[in-house]
mmCIF file with all atom_site columns, C-alpha atoms in Angstrom:
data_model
loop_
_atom_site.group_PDB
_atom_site.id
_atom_site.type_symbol
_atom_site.label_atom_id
_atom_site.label_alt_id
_atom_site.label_comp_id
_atom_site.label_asym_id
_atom_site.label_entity_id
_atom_site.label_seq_id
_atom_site.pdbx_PDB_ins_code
_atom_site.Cartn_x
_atom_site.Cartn_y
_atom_site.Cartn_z
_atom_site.occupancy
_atom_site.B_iso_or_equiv
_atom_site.pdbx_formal_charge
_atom_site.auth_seq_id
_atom_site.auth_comp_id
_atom_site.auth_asym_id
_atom_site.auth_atom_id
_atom_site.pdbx_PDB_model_num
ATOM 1  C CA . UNK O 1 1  ? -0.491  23.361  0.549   1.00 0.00 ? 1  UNK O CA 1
ATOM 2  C CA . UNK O 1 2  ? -2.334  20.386  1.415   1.00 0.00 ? 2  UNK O CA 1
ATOM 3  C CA . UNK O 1 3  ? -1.005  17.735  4.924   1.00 0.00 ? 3  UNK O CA 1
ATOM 4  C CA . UNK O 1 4  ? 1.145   14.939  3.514   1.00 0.00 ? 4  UNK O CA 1
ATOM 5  C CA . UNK O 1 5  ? -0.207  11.316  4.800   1.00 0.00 ? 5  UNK O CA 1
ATOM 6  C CA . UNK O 1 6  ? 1.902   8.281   4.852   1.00 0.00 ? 6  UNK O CA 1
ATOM 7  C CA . UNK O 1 7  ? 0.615   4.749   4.883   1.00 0.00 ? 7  UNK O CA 1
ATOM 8  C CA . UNK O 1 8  ? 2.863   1.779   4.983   1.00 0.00 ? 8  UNK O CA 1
ATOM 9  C CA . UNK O 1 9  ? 2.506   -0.412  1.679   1.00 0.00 ? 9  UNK O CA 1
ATOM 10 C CA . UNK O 1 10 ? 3.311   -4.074  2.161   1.00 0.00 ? 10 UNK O CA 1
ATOM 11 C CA . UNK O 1 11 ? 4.656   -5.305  -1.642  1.00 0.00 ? 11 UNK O CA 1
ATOM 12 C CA . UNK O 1 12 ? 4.998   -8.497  -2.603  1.00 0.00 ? 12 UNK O CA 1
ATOM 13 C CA . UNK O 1 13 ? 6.960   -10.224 -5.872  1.00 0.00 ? 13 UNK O CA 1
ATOM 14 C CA . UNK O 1 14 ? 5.154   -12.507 -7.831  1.00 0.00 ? 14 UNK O CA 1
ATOM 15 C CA . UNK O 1 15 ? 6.176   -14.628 -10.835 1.00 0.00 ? 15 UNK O CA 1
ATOM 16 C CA . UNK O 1 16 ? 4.940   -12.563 -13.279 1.00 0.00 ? 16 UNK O CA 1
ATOM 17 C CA . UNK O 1 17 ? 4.700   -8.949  -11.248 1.00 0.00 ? 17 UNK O CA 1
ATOM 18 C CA . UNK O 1 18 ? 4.325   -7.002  -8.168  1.00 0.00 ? 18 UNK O CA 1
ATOM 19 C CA . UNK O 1 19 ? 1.675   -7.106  -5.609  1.00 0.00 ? 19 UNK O CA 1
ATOM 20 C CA . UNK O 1 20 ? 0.378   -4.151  -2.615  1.00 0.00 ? 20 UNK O CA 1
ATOM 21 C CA . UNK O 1 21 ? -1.838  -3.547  -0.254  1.00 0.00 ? 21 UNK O CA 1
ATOM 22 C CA . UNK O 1 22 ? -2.177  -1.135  2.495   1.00 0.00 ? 22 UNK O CA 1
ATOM 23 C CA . UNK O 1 23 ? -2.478  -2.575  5.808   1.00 0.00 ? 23 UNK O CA 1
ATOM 24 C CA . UNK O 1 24 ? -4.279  0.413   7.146   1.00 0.00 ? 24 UNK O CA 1
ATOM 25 C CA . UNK O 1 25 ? -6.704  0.627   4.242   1.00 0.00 ? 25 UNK O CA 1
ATOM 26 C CA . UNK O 1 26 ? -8.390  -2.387  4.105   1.00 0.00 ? 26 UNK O CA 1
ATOM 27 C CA . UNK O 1 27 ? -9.539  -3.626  0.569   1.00 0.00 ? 27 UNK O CA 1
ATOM 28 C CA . UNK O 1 28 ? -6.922  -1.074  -0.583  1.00 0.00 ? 28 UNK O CA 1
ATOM 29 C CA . UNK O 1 29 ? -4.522  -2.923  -3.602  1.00 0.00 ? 29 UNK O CA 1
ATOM 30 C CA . UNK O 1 30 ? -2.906  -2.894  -6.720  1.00 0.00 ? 30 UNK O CA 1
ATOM 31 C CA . UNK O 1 31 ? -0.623  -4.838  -9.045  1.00 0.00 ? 31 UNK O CA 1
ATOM 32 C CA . UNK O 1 32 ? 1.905   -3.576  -11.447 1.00 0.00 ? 32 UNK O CA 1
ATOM 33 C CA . UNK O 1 33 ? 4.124   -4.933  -14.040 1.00 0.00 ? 33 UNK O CA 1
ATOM 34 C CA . UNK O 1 34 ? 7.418   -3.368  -12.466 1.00 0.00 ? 34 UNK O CA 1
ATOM 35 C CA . UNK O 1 35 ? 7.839   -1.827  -8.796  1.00 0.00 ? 35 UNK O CA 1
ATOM 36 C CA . UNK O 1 36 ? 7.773   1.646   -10.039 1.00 0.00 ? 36 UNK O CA 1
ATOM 37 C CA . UNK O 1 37 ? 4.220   0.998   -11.980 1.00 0.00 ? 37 UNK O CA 1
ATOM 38 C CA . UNK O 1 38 ? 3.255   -0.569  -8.870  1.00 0.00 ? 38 UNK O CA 1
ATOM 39 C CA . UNK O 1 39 ? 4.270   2.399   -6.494  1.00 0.00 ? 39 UNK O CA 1
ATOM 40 C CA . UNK O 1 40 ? 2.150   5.061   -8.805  1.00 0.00 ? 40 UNK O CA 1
ATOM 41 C CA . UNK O 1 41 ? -0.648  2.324   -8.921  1.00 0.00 ? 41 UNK O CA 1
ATOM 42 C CA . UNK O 1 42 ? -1.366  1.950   -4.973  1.00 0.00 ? 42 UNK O CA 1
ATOM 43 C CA . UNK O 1 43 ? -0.603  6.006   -5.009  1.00 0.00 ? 43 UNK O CA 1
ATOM 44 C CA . UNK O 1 44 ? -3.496  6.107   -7.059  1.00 0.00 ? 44 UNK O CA 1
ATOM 45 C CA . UNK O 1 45 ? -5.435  3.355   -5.026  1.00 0.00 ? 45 UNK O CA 1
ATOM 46 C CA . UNK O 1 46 ? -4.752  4.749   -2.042  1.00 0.00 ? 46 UNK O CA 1
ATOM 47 C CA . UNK O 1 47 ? -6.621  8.073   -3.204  1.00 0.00 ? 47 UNK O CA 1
ATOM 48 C CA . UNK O 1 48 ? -9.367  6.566   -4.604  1.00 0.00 ? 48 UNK O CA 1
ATOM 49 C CA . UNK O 1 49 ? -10.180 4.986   -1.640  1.00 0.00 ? 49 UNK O CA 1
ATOM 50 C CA . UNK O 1 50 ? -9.600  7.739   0.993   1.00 0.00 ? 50 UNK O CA 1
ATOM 51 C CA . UNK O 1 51 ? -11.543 9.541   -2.130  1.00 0.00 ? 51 UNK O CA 1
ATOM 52 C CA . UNK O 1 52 ? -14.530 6.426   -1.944  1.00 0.00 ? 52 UNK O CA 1
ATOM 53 C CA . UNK O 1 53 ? -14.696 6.731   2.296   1.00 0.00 ? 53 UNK O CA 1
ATOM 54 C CA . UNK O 1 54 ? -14.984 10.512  2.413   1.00 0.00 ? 54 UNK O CA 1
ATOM 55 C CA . UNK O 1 55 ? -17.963 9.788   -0.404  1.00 0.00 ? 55 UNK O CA 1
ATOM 56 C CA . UNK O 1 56 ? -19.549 7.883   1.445   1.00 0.00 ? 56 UNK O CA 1
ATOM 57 C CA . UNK O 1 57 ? -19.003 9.550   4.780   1.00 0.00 ? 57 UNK O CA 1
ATOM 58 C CA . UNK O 1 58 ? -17.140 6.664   6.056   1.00 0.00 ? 58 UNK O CA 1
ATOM 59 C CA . UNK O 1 59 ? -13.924 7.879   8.403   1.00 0.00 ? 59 UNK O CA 1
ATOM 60 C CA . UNK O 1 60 ? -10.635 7.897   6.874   1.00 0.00 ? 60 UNK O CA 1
ATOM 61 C CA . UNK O 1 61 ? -8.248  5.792   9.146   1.00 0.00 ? 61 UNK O CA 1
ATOM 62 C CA . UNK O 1 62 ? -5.115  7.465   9.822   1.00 0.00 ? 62 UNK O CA 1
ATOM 63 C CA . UNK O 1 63 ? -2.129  5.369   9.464   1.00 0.00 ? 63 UNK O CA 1
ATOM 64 C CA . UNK O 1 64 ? -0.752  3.321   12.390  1.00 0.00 ? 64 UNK O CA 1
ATOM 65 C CA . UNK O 1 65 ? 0.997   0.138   10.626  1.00 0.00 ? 65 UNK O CA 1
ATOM 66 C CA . UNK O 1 66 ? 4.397   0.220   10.608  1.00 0.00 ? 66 UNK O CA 1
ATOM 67 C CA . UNK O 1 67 ? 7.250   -2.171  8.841   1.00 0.00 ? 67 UNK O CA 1
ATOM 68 C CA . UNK O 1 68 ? 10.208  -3.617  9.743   1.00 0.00 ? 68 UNK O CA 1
ATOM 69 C CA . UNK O 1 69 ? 12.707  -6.025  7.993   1.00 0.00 ? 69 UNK O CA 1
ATOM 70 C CA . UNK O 1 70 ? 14.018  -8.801  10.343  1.00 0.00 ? 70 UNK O CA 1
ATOM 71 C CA . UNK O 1 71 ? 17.356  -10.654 9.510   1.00 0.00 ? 71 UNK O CA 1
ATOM 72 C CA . UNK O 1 72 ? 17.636  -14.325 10.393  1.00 0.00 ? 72 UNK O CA 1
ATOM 73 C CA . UNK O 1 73 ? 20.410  -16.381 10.151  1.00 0.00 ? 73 UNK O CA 1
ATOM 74 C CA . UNK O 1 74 ? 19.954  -19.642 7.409   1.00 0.00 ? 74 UNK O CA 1
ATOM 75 C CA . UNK O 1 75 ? 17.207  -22.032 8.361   1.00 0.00 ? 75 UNK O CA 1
ATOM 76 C CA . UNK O 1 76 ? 18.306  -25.290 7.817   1.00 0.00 ? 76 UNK O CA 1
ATOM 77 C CA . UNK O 1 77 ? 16.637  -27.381 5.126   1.00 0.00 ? 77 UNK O CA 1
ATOM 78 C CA . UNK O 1 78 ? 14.751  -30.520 6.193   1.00 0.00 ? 78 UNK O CA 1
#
């Protein structure tokens, strides 16, 4: 059984889709249509690219990047 790596995923909604990247990866991203095709997408991305760096014989940074999710109370419009 293989170690189990997690990196933090920053996703962003678009008009028209969804939007990732991996903070600790950079370069690392991927777009999808819904947020489930764009969780398997950047799961895919994300192994390609460790998979690209070990290649290459670049290092593979481990993760450090963390989220959080702040609440604010309503900004006043101008």
């Amino acid at each position: 059984m293989s170690d189990i790596v997690k990196y933090t995923v920053v996703i962003e909604r678009a008009p028209n889709n969804y939007a990732a990247y991996v903070p600790d990866l950079p370069g690392c991203v991927a777009t999808g249509g819904t947020r489930e095709e764009l969780l398997e997408e950047i799961r895919e991305a994300i192994e390609f690219h460790i998979e690209s760096l070990r290649e290459h014989g670049g290092p593979v940074p481990e993760p450090q990047s963390t989220a959080a999710v702040v609440e604010v109370g309503a900004v006043p419009a101008t």
